[in-house]
PDB file of C-alpha atoms in Angstrom:
ATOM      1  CA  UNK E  23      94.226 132.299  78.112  1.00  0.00           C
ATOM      2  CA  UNK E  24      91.615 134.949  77.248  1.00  0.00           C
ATOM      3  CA  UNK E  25      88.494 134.715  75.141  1.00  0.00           C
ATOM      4  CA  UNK E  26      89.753 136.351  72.671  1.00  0.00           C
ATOM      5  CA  UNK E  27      92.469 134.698  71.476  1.00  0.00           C
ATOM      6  CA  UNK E  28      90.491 131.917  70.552  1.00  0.00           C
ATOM      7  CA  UNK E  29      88.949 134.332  67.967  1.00  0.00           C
ATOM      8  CA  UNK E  30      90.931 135.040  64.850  1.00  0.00           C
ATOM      9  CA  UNK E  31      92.424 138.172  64.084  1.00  0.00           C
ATOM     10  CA  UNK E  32      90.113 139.252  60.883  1.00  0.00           C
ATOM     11  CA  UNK E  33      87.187 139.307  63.175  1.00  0.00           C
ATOM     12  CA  UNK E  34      85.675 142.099  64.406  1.00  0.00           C
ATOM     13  CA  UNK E  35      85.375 144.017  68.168  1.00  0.00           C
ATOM     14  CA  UNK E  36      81.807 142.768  68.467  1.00  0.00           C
ATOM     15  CA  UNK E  37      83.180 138.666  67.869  1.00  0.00           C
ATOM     16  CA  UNK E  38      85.623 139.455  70.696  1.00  0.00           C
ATOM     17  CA  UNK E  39      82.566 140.679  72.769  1.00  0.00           C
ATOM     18  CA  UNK E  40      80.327 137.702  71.408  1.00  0.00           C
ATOM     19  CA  UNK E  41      83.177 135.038  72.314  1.00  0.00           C
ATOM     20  CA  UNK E  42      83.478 136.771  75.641  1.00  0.00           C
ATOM     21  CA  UNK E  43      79.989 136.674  76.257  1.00  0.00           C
ATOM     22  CA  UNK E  44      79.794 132.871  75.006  1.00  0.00           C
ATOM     23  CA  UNK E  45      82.449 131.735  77.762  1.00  0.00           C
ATOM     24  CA  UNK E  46      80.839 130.226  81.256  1.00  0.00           C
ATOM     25  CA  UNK E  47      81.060 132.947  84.178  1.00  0.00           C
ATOM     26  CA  UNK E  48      83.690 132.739  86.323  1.00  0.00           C
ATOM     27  CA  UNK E  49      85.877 130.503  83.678  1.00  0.00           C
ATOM     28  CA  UNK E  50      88.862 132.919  83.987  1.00  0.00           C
ATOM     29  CA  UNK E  51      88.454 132.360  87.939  1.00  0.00           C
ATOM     30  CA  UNK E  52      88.890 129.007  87.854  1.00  0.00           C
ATOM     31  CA  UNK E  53      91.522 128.857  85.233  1.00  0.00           C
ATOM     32  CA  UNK E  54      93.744 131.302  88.104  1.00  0.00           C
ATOM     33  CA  UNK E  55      92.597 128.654  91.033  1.00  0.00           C
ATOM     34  CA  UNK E  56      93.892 126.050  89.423  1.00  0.00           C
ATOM     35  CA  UNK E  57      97.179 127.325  88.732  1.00  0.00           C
ATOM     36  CA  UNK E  58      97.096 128.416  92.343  1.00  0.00           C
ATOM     37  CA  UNK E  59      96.446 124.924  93.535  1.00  0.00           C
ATOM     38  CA  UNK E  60      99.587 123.658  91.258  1.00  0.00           C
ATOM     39  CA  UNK E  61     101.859 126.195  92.551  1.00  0.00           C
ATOM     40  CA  UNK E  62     100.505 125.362  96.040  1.00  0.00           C
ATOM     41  CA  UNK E  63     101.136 121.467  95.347  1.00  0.00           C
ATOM     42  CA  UNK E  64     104.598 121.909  93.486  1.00  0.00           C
ATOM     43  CA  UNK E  65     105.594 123.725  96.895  1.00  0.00           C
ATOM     44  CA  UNK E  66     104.627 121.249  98.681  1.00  0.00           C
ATOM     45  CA  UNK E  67     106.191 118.808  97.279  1.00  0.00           C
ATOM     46  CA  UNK E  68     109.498 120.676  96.856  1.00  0.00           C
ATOM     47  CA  UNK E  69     109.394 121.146 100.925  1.00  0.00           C
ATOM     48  CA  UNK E  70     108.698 117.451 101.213  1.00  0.00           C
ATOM     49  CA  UNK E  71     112.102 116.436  99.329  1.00  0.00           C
ATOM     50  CA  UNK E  72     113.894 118.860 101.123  1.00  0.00           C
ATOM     51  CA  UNK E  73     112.951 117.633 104.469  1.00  0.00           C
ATOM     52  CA  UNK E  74     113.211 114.401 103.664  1.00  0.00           C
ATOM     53  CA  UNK E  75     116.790 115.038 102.150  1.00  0.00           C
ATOM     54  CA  UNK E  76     117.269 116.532 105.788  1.00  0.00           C
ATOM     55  CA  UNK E  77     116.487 113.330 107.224  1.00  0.00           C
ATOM     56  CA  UNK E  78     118.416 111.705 105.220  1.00  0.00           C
ATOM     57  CA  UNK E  79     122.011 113.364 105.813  1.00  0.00           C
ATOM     58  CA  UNK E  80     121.127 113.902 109.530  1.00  0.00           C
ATOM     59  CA  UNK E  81     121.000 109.946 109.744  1.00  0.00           C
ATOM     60  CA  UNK E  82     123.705 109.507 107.826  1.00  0.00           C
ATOM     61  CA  UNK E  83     125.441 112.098 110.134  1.00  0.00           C
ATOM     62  CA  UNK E  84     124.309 109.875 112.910  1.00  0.00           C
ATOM     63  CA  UNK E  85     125.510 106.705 111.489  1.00  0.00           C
ATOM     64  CA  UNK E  86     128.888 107.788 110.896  1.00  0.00           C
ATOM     65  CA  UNK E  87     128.928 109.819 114.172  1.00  0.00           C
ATOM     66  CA  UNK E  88     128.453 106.516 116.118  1.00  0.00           C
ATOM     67  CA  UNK E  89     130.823 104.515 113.854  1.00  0.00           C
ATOM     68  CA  UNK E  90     133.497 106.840 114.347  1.00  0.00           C
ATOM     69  CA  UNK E  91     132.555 106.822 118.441  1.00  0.00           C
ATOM     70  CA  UNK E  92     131.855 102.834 118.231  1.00  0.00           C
ATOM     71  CA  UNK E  93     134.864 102.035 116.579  1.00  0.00           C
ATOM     72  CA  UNK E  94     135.634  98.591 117.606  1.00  0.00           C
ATOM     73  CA  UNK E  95     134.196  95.673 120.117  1.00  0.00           C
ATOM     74  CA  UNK E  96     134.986  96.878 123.832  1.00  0.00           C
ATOM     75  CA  UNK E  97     137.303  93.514 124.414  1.00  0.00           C
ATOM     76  CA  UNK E  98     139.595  94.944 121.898  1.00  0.00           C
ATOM     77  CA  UNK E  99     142.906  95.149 123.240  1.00  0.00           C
ATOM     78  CA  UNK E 100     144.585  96.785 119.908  1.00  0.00           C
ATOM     79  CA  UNK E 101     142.485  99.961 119.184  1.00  0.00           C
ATOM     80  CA  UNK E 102     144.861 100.827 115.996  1.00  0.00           C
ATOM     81  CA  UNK E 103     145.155  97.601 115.202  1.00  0.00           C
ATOM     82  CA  UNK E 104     144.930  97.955 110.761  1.00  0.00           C
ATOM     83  CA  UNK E 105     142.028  96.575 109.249  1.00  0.00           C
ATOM     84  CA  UNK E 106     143.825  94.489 106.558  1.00  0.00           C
ATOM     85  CA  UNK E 107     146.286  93.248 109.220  1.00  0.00           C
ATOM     86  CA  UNK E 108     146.669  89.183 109.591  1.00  0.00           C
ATOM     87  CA  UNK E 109     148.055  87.425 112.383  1.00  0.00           C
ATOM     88  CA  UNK E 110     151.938  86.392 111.923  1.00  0.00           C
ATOM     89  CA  UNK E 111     153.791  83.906 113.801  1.00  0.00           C
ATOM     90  CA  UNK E 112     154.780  86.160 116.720  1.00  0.00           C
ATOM     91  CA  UNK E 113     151.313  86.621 117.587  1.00  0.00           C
ATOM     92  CA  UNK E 114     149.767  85.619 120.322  1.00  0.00           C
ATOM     93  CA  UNK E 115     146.628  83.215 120.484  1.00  0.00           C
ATOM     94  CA  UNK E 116     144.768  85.970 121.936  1.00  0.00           C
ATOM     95  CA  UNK E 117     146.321  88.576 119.988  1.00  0.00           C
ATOM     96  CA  UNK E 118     144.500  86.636 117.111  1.00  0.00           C
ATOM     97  CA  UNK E 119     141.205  86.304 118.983  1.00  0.00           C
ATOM     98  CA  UNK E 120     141.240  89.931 119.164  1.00  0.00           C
ATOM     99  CA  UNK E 121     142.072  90.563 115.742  1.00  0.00           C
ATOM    100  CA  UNK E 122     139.627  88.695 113.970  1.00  0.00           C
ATOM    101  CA  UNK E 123     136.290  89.567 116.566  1.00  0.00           C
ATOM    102  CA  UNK E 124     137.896  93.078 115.223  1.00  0.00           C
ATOM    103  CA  UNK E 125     137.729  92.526 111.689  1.00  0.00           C
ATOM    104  CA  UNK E 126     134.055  90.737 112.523  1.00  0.00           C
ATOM    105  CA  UNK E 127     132.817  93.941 114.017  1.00  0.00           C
ATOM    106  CA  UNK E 128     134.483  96.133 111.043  1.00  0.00           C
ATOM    107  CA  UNK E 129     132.926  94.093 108.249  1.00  0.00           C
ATOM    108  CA  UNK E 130     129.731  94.142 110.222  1.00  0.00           C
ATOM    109  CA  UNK E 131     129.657  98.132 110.787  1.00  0.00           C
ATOM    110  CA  UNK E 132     130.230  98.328 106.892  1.00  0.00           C
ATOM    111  CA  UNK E 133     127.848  95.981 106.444  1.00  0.00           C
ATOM    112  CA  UNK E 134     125.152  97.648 108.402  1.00  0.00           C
ATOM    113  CA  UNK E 135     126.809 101.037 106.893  1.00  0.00           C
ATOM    114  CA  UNK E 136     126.220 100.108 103.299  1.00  0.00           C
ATOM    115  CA  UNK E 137     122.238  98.811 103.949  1.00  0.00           C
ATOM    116  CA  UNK E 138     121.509 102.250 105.635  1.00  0.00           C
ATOM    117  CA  UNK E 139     123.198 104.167 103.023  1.00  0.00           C
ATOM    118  CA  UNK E 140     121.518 102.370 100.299  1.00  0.00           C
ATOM    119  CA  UNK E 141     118.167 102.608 101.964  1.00  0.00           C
ATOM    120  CA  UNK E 142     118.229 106.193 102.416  1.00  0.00           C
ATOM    121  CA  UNK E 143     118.940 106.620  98.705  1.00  0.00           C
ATOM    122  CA  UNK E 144     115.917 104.468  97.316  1.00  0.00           C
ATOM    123  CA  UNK E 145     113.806 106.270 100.156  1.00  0.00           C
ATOM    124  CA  UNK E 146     115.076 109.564  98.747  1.00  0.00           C
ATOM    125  CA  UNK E 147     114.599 108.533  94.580  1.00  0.00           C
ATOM    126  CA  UNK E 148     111.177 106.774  95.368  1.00  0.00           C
ATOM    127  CA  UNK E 149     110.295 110.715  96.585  1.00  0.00           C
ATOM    128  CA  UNK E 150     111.913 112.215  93.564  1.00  0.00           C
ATOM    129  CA  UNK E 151     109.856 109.741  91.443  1.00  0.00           C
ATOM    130  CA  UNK E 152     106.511 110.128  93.084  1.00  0.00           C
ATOM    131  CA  UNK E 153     107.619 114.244  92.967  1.00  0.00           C
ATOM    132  CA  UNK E 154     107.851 113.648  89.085  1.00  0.00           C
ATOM    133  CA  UNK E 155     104.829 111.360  89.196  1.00  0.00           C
ATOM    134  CA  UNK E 156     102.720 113.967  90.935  1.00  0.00           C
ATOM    135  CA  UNK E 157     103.794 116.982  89.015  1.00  0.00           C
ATOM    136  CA  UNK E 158     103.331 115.339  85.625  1.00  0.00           C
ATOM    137  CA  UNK E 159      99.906 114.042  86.513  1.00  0.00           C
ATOM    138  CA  UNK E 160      98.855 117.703  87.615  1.00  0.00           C
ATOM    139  CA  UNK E 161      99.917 119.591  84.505  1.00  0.00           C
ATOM    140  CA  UNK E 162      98.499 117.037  82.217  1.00  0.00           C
ATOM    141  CA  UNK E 163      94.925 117.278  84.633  1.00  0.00           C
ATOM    142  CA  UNK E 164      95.680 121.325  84.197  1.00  0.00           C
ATOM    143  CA  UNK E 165      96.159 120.518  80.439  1.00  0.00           C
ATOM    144  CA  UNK E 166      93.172 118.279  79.581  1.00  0.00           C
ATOM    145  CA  UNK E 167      90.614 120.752  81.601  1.00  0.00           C
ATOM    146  CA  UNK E 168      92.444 123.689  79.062  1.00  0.00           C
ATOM    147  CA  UNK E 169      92.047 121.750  76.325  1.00  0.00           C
ATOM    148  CA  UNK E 170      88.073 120.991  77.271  1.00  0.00           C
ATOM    149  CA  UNK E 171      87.578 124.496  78.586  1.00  0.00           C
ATOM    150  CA  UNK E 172      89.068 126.193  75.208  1.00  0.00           C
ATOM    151  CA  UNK E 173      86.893 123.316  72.925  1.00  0.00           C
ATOM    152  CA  UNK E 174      83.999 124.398  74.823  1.00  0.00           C
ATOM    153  CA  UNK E 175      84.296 127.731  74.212  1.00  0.00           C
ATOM    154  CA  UNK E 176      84.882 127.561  70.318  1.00  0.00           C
ATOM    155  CA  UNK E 177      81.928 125.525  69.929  1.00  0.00           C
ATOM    156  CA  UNK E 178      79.717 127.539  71.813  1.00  0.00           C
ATOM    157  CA  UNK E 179      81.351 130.442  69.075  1.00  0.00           C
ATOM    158  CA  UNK E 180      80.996 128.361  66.201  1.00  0.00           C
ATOM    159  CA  UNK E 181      77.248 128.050  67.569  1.00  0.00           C
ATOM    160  CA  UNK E 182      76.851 131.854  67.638  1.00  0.00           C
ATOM    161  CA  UNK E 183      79.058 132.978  64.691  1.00  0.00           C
ATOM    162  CA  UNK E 184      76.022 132.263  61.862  1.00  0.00           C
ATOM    163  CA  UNK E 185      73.803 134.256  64.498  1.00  0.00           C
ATOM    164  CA  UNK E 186      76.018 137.031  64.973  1.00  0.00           C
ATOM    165  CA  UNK E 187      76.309 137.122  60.793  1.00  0.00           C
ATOM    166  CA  UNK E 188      72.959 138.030  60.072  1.00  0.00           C
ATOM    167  CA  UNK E 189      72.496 139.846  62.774  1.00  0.00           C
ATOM    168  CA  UNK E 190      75.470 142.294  61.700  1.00  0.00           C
ATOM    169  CA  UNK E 191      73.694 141.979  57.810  1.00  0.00           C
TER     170      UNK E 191
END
């Protein structure tokens, strides 16, 4: 945004120069800082998802590496035993033991599966939303001190243009 384009285009060099002079110093300064500081906090945030995305798959990486290395209770006697199996009539009492504590422990590990899958997924949308959250609120704080900085300067014009008219007269 430069002084000048708050002027219209039927006005002459010396309303460019007046509208330039009627601007606080340093305004263009602080216009470019605080773009800097939104480009600074937009990377921020973009690194925070991404590491926290990290996190995320290298505990789910760890869950799944200790499922697949915890596979079933220690007693087990059956270690490919199917999940969906149910005992028969040729089975053993203990045979039956064995394959329900199995089916225990395999409903619990998907159990506990699920709830750490799920958490990591509202963990990783609640940071997506407070992202969103952040970046919107920054733009529209970048917006609103625009929107003051360019009504400042057209009043402080409008102030100066019936000045600047006789003075050209």
């Amino acid at each position: 945004m430069t002084t000048t384009e708050n002027a219209s285009p039927n006005t002459s060099p010396s309303m460019g120069q007046l509208a330039q002079a009627a601007m606080p110093a340093g305004t263009q300064q602080m216009i470019a800082n605080i773009d800097t500081i939104l480009a600074s906090a937009k990377q921020v945030i973009d690194q925070s998802i991404m590491q926290s995305e990290a996190l995320i798959a290298k505990s789910q990486h760890q869950l799944d590496a200790d499922v697949s290395a915890n596979p079933a209770p220690a007693s087990e006697a059956t270690p490919s035993a199917p999940l969906a199996s149910t005992p028969t009539a040729t089975d053993t009492p203990e045979q039956e033991a064995l394959l329900k504590e199995q089916q225990q422990y395999q409903q619990t590990m998907l159990a506990q599966q699920q709830k750490t899958q799920q958490a990591a997924q509202e963990a990783q949308q609640a940071l997506a939303n407070n992202s969103a959250k952040m970046s919107q609120n920054l733009l529209a704080q970048q917006q609103a001190y625009e929107s003051n900085l360019n009504q400042y300067a057209t009043k402080q014009l409008e102030q100066l243009t019936p000045d600047v008219a006789k003075v050209e007269t």
